[in-house]
mmCIF file of C-alpha atoms in Angstrom:
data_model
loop_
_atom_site.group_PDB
_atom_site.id
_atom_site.type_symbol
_atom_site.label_atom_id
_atom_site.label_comp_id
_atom_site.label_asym_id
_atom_site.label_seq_id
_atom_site.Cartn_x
_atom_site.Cartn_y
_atom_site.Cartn_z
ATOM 1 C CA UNK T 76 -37.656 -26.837 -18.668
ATOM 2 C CA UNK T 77 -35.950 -24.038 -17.307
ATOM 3 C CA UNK T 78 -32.481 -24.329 -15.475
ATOM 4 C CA UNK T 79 -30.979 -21.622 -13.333
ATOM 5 C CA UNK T 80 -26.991 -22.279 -13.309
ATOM 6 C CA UNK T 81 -25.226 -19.693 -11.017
ATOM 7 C CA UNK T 82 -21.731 -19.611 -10.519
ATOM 8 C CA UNK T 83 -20.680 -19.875 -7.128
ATOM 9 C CA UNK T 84 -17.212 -18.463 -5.947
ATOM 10 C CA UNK T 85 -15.291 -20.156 -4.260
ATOM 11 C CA UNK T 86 -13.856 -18.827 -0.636
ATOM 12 C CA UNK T 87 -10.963 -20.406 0.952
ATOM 13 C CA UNK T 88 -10.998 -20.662 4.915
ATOM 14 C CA UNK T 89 -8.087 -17.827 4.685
ATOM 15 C CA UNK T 90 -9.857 -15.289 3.239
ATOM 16 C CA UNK T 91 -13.040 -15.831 5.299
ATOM 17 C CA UNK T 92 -10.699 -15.796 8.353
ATOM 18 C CA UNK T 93 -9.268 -11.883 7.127
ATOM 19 C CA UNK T 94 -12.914 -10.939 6.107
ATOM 20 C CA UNK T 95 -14.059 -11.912 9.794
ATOM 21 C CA UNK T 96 -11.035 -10.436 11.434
ATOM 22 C CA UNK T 97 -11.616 -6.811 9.231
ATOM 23 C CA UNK T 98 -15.355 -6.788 9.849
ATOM 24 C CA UNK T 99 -14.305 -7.286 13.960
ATOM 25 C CA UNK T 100 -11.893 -4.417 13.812
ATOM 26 C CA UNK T 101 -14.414 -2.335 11.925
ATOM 27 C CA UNK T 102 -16.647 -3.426 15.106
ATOM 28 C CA UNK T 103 -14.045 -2.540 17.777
ATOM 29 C CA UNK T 104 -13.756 0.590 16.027
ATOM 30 C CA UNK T 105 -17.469 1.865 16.622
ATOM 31 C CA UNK T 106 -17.459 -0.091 19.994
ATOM 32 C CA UNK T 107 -14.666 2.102 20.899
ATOM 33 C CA UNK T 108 -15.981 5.555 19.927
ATOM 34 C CA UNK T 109 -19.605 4.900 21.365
ATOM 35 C CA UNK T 110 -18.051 3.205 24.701
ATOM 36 C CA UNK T 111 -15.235 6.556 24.900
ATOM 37 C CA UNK T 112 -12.830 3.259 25.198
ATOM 38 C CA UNK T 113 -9.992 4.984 23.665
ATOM 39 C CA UNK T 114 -7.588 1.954 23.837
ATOM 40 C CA UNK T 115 -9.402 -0.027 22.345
ATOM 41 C CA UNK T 116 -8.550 1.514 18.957
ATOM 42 C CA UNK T 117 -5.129 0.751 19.463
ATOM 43 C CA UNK T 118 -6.468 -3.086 17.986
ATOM 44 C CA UNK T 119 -7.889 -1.368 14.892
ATOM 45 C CA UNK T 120 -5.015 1.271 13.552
ATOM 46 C CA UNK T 121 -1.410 0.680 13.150
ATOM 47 C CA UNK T 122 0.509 3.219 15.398
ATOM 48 C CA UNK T 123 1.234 5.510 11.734
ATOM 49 C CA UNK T 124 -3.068 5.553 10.590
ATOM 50 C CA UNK T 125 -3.653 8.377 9.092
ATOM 51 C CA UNK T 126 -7.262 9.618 9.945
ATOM 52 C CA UNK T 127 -9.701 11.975 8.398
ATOM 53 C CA UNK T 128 -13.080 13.399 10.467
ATOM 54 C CA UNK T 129 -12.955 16.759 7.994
ATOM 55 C CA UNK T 130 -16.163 15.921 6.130
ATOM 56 C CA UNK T 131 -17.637 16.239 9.618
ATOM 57 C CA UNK T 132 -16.233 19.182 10.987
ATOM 58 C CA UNK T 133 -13.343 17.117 12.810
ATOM 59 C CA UNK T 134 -9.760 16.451 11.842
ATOM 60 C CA UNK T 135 -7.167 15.128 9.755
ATOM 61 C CA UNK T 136 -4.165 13.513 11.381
ATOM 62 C CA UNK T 137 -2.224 10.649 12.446
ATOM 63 C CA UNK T 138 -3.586 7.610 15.074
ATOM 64 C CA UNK T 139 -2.216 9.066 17.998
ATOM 65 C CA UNK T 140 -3.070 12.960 17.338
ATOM 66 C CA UNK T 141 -6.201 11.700 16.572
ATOM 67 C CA UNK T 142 -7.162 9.658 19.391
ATOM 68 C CA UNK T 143 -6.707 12.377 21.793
ATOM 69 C CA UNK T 144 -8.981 14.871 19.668
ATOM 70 C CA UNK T 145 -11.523 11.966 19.895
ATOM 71 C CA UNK T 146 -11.177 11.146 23.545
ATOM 72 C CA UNK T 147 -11.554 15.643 24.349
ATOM 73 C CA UNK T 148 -13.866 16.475 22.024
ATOM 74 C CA UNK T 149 -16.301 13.531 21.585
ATOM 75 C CA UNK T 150 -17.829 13.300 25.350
ATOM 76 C CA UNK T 151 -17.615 16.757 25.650
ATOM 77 C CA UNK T 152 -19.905 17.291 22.855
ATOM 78 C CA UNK T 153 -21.328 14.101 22.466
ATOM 79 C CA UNK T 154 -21.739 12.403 25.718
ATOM 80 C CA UNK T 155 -23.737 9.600 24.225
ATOM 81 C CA UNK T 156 -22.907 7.744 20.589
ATOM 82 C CA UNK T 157 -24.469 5.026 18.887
ATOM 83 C CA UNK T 158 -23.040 3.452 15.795
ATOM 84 C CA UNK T 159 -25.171 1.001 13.401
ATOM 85 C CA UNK T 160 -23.070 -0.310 10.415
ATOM 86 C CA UNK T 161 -24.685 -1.942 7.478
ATOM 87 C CA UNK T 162 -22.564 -3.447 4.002
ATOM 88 C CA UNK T 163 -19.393 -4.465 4.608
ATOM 89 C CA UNK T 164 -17.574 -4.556 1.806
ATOM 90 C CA UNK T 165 -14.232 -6.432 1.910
ATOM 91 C CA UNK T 166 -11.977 -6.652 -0.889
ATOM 92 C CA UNK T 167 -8.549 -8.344 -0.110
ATOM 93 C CA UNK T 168 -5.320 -8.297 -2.033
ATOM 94 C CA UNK T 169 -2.730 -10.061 -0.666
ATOM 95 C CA UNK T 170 -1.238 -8.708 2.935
ATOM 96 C CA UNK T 171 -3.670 -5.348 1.869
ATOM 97 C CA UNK T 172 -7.217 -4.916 1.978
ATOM 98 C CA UNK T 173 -9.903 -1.980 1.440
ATOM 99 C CA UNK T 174 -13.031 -1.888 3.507
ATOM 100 C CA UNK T 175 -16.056 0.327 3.116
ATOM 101 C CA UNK T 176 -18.751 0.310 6.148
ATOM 102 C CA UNK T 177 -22.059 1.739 5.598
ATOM 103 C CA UNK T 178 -22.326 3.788 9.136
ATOM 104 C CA UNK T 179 -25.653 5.911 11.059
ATOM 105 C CA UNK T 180 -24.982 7.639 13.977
ATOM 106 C CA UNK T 181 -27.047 9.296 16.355
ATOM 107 C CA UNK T 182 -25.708 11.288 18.737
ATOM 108 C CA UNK T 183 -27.919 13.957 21.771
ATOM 109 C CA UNK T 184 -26.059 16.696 22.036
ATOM 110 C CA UNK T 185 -26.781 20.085 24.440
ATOM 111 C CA UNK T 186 -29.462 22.366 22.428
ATOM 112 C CA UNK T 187 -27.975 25.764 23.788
ATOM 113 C CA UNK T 188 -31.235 25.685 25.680
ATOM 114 C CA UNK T 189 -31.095 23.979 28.606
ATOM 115 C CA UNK T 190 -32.330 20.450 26.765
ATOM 116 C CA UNK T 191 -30.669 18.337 24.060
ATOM 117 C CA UNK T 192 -31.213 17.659 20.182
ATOM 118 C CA UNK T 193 -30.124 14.551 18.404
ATOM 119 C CA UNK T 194 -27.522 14.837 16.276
ATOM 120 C CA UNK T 195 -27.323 12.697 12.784
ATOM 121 C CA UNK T 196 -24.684 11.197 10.419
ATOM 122 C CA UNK T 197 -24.581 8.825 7.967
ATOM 123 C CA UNK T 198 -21.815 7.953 5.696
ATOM 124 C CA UNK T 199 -19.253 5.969 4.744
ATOM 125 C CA UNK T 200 -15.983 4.448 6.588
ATOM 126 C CA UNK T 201 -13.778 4.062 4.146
ATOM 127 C CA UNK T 202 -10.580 1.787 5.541
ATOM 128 C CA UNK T 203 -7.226 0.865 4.179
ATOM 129 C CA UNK T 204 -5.792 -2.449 6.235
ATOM 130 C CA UNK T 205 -2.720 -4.140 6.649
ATOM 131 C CA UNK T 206 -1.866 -7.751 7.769
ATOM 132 C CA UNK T 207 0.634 -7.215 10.598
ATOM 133 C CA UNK T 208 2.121 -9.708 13.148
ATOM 134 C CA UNK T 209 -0.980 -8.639 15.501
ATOM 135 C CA UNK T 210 -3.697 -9.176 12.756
ATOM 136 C CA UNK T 211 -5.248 -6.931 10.311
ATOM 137 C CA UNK T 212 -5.182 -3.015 11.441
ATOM 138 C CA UNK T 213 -6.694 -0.024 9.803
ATOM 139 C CA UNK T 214 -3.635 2.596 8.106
ATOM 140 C CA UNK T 215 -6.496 4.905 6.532
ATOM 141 C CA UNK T 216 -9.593 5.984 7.609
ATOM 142 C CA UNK T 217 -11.530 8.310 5.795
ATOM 143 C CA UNK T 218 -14.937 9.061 6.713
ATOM 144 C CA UNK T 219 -17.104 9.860 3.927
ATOM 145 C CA UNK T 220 -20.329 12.108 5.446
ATOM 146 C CA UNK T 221 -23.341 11.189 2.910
ATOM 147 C CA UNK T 222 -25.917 13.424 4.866
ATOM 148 C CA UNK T 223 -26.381 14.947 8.234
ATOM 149 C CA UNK T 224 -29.323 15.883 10.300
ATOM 150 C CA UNK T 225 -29.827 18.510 13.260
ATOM 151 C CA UNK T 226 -26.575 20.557 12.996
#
């Protein structure tokens, strides 16, 4: 007879609590760029994030330099955006974790024609947390761009 023993870990009610709480902020984060709800990333980043958009043709700065780029350039550009995310994965050390999101997003953008063309990315959000006093908030952000369609 055949018997199938798999070992199990084991997962306190902490660290599900922070693996929750990073997966929301990841959330908030894409809520935040689709809705153009600019403050809203104030609950992801601490105040000193450092941000990079290069890989898609956007910038690399710190939280607040960055949030205005995103809140000019995005809905003039992009008036509509539409984040899925897919494969979370959460690895926690301590008052630190890493993050990596799985991300698609289509975005319509003006053709030059007088219509519009969707816009594609997919990549990677790569995040660097910290535990503060106001729960865990991103302090990197790079976005990794695995392939793009209709640029």
């Amino acid at each position: 007879m055949f018997q199938f023993c798999a070992r199990v870990p084991v997962v306190d009610l902490q660290e599900i609590s922070d693996r929750l709480e990073i997966e929301a902020a990841i959330v908030r984060y894409t809520r935040g760029i689709d809705t153009g709800e600019w403050d809203l990333l104030d609950t992801v980043f601490t105040p000193d994030a450092e941000i990079d958009y290069t890989e898609s043709g956007g910038i690399a700065d710190t939280y607040p330099a960055v949030k205005a780029w995103l809140a000019e350039v995005l809905p003039a550009f992009f008036p509509k955006r539409m984040h899925s995310l897919a494969q979370v994965d959460v690895r926690l050390a301590g008052d630190e974790a890493t993050a990596t999101a799985y991300f698609h997003n289509p975005m319509p953008m003006d053709d030059g024609a007088g219509g519009t063309k969707v816009v594609e990315f997919g990549g990677l959000y790569h995040h660097t947390f910290l535990r503060t006093p106001d729960g865990w908030r991103s302090r990197r952000l790079h976005e990794e761009i695995v392939w793009k369609r209709g640029m």
